[in-house]
Tab-separated table of C-alpha atoms in Angstrom:
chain	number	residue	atom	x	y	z
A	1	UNK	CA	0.000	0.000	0.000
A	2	UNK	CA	1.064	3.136	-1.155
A	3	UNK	CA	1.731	5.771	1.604
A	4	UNK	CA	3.139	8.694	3.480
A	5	UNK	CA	4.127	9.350	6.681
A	6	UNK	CA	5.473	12.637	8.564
A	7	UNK	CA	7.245	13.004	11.681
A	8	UNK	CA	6.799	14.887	13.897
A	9	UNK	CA	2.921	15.353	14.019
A	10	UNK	CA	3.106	18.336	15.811
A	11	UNK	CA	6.230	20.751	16.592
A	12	UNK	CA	6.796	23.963	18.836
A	13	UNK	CA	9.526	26.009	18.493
A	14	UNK	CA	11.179	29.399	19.675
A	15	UNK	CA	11.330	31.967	16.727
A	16	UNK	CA	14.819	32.248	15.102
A	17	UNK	CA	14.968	28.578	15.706
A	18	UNK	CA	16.278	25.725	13.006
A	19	UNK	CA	14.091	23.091	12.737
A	20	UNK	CA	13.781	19.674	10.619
A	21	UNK	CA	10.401	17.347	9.703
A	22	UNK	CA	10.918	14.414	8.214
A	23	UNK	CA	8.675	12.116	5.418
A	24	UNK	CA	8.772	8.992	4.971
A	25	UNK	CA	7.556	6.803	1.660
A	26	UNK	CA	6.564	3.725	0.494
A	27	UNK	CA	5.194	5.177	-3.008
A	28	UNK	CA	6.061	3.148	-5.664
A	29	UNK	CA	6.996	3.789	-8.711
A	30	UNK	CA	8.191	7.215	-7.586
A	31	UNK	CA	8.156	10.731	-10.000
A	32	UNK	CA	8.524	13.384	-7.528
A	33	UNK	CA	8.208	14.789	-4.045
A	34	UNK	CA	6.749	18.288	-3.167
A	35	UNK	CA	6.661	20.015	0.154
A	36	UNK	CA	3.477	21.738	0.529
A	37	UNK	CA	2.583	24.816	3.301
A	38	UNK	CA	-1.167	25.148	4.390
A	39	UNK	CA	-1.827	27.788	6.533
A	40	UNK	CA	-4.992	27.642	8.908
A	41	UNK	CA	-7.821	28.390	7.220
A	42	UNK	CA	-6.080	28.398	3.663
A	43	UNK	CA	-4.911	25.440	0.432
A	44	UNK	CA	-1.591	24.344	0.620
A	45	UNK	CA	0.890	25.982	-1.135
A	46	UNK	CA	3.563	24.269	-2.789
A	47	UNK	CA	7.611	25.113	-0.977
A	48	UNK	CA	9.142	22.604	-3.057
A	49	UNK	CA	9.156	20.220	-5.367
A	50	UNK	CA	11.991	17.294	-5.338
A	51	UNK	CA	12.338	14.892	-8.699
A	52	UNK	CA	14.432	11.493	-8.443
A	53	UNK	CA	17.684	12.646	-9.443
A	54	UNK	CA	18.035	15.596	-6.602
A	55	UNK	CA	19.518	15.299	-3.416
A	56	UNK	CA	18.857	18.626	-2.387
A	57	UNK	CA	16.654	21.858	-3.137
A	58	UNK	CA	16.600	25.110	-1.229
A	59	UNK	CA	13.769	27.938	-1.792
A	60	UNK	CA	14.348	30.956	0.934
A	61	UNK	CA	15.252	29.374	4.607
A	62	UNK	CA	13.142	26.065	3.724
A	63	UNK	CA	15.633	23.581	2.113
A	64	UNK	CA	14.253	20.326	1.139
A	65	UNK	CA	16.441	16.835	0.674
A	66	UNK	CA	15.436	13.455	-0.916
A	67	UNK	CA	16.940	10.299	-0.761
A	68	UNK	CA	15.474	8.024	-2.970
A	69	UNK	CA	17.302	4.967	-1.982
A	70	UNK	CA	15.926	5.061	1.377
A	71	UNK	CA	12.810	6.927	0.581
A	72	UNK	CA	13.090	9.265	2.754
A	73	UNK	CA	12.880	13.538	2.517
A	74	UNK	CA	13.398	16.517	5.157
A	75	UNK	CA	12.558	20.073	4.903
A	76	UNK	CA	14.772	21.647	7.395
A	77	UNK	CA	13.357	25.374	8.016
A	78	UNK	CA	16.282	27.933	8.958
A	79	UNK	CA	16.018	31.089	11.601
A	80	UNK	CA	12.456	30.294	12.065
A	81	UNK	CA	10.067	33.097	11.787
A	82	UNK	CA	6.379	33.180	13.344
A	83	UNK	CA	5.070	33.365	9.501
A	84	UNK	CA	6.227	29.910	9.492
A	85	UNK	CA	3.319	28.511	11.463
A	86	UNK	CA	1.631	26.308	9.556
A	87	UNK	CA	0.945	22.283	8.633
A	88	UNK	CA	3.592	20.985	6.006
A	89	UNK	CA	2.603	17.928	3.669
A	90	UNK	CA	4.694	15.954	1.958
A	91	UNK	CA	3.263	14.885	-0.952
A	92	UNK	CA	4.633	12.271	-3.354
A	93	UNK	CA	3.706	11.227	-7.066
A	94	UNK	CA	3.663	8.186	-8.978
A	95	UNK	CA	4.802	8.170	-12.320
A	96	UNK	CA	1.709	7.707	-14.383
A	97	UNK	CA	-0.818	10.189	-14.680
A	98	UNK	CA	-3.381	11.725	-12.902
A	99	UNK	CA	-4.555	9.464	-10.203
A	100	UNK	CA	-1.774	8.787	-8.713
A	101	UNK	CA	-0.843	11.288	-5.780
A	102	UNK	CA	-0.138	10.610	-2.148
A	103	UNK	CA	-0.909	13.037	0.492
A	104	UNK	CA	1.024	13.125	4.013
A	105	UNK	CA	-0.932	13.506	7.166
A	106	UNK	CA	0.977	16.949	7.799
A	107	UNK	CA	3.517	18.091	10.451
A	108	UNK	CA	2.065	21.426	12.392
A	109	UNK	CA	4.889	23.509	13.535
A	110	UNK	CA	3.948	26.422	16.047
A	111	UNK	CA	7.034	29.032	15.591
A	112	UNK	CA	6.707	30.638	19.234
A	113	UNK	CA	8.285	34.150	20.195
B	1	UNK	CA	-6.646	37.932	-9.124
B	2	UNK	CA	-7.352	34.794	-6.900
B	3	UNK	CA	-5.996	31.556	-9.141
B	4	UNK	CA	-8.502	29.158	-7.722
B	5	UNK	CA	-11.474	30.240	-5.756
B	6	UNK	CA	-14.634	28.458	-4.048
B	7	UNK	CA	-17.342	30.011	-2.772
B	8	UNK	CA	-18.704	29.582	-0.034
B	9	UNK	CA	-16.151	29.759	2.195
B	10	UNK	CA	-17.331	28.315	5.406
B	11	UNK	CA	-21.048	25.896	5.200
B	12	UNK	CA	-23.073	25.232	7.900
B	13	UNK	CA	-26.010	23.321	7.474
B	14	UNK	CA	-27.940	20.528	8.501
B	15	UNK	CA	-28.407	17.145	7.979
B	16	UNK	CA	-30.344	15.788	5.277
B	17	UNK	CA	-30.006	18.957	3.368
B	18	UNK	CA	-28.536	19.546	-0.224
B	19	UNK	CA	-25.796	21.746	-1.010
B	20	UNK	CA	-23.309	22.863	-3.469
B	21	UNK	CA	-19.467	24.331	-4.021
B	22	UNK	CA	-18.229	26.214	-6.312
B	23	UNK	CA	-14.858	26.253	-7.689
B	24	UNK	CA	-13.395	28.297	-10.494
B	25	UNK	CA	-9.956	29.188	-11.414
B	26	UNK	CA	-8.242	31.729	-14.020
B	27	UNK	CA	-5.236	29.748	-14.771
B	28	UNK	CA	-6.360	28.507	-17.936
B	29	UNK	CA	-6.229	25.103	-16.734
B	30	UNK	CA	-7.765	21.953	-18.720
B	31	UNK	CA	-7.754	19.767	-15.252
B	32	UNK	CA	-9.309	20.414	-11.908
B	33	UNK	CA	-9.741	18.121	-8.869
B	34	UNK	CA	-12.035	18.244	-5.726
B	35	UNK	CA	-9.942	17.411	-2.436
B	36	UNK	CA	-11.764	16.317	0.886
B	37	UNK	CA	-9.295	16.835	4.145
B	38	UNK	CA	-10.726	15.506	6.979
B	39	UNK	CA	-10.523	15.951	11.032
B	40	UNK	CA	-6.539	14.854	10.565
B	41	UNK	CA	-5.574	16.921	7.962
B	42	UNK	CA	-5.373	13.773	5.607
B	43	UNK	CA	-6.165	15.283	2.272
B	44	UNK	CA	-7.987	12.550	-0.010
B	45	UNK	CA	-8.785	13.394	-3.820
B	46	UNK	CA	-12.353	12.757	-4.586
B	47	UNK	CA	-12.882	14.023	-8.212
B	48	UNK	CA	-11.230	15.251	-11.613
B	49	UNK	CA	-12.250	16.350	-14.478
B	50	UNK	CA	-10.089	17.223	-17.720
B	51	UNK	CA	-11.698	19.387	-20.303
B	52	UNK	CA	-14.847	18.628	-18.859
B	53	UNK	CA	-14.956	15.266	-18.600
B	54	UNK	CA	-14.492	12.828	-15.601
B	55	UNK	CA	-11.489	11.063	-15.640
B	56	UNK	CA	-10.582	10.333	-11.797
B	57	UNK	CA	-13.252	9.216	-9.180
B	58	UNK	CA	-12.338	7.715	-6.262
B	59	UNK	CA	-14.989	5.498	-3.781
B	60	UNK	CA	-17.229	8.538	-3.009
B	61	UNK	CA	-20.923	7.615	-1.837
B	62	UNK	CA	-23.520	8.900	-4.966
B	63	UNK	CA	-24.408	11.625	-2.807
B	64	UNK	CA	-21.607	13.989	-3.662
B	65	UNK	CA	-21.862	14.740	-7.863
B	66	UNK	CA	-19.264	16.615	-9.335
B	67	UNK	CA	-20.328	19.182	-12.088
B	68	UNK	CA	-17.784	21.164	-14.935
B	69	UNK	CA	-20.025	23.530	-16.723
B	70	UNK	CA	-16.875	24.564	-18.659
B	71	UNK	CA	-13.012	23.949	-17.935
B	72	UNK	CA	-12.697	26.919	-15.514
B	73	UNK	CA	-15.142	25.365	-13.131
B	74	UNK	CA	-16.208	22.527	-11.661
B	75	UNK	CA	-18.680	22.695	-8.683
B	76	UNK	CA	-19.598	20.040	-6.253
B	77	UNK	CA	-23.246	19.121	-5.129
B	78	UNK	CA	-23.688	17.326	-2.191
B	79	UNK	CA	-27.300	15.696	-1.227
B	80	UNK	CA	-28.495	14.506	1.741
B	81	UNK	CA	-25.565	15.610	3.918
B	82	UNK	CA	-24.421	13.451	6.933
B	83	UNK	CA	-22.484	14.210	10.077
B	84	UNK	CA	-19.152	12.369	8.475
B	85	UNK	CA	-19.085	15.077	5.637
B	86	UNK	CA	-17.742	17.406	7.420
B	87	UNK	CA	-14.867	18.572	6.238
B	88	UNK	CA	-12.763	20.961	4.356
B	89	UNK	CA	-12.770	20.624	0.615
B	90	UNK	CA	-10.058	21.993	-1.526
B	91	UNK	CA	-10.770	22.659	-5.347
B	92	UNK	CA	-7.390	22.636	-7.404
B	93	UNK	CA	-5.857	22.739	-10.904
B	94	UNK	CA	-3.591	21.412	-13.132
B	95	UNK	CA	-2.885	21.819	-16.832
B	96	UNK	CA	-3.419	18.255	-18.126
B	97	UNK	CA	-1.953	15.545	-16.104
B	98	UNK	CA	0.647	17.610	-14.418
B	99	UNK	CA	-0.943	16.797	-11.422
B	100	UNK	CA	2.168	17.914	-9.250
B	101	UNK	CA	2.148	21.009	-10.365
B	102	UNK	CA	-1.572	21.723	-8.851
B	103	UNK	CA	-2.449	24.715	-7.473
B	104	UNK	CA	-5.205	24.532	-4.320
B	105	UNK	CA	-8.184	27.111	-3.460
B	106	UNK	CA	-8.676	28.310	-0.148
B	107	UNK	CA	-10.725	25.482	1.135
B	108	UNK	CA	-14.552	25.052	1.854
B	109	UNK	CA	-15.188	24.348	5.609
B	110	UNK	CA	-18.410	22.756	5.533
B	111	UNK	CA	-19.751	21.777	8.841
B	112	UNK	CA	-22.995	19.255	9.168
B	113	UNK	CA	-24.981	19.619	12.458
């Protein structure tokens, strides 16, 4: 069975802070891996988007790794700002179309001042 | 100069009732999906639709029937609402089956009392 899972579920931090949430997969055959923000009350909004030949992919403080051999990616968040609140999905495709997406259940970081 | 918009954006109403969502988007987008994220933030696709045609459509009861007047829309009807369809759904788009390249609305809380 195909799926996704995040750690930690939730996360509080001080503000300036590093922090790192990790996803986990079992999505096979694997196209890509995108980091998504959702802030409350709002649709995610993609950070990030990894493909199967990068190990690494920065955008701003959030920089995003993938290893496909272990299927495993992190989205390490630098100097933490309270903007940064939010839930962050990983969400993976499957080569193949349109059906075949994978959501995470979300890590919700609390960036405290 | 909202992407993808639904309307309403919060639902209360009753159960046994009838009611729809609206989605539209300005991306010029062929493809658009109907989300469903639930009490743990698991988001679940539901529907898609490609040029106005169904192409994805996952184990949803009868009750909920998608509708794409034209490519830039597609609403969602839901009849005879029960307690367990409370949720938030997300409308998105994609331009054919780059489905990782979506972009989400704002999300439709709909609460069922």
């Amino acid at each position: 069975k195909n799926q996704v899972e995040q750690s930690p579920q939730s996360l509080i931090i001080l503000e300036g802070k590093n922090c790192t949430l990790q996803c986990n997969y079992t999505v096979s055959p694997f196209s890509n891996l995108r980091w998504y923000k959702q802030d409350t009350g709002r649709g995610p909004v993609s950070l990030t988007i990894m493909t199967f030949s990068e190990n690494t992919k920065s955008n701003g403080r959030y920089t995003a790794t993938l290893d496909a051999d272990t299927k495993q990616s992190s989205l390490h968040i630098t100097a933490s700002q309270l903007s940064d609140s939010a839930s962050y999905i990983c969400v993976v495709f499957i080569e193949g179309g349109y059906q075949k997406v994978t959501f995470g259940t979300g890590t919700k970081l609390q960036v405290i001042p | 100069d909202t992407a993808v918009s639904q309307t309403p954006k919060y639902l209360v109403t009753q159960m046994g009732n009838d009611k729809s969502i609206k989605c539209e988007q300005n991306l010029g987008h062929d493809t658009m999906y109907w989300y469903k994220q639930d009490s743990k933030k698991f988001l679940k696709i539901m529907f898609s639709y490609n040029n106005k045609e169904l192409i994805i459509n996952e184990t949803v009861p009868n009750r909920f029937s998608p509708k794409s007047p034209d490519k830039a829309h597609l609403n969602l009807h839901i009849n005879s609402l029960e307690l367990g369809d409370s949720a938030v759904y997300f409308c998105a788009s994609s331009q054919g089956d780059r489905v990782h390249e979506q972009y989400f609305g704002p999300g439709t809380r709909l609460t069922v009392t």
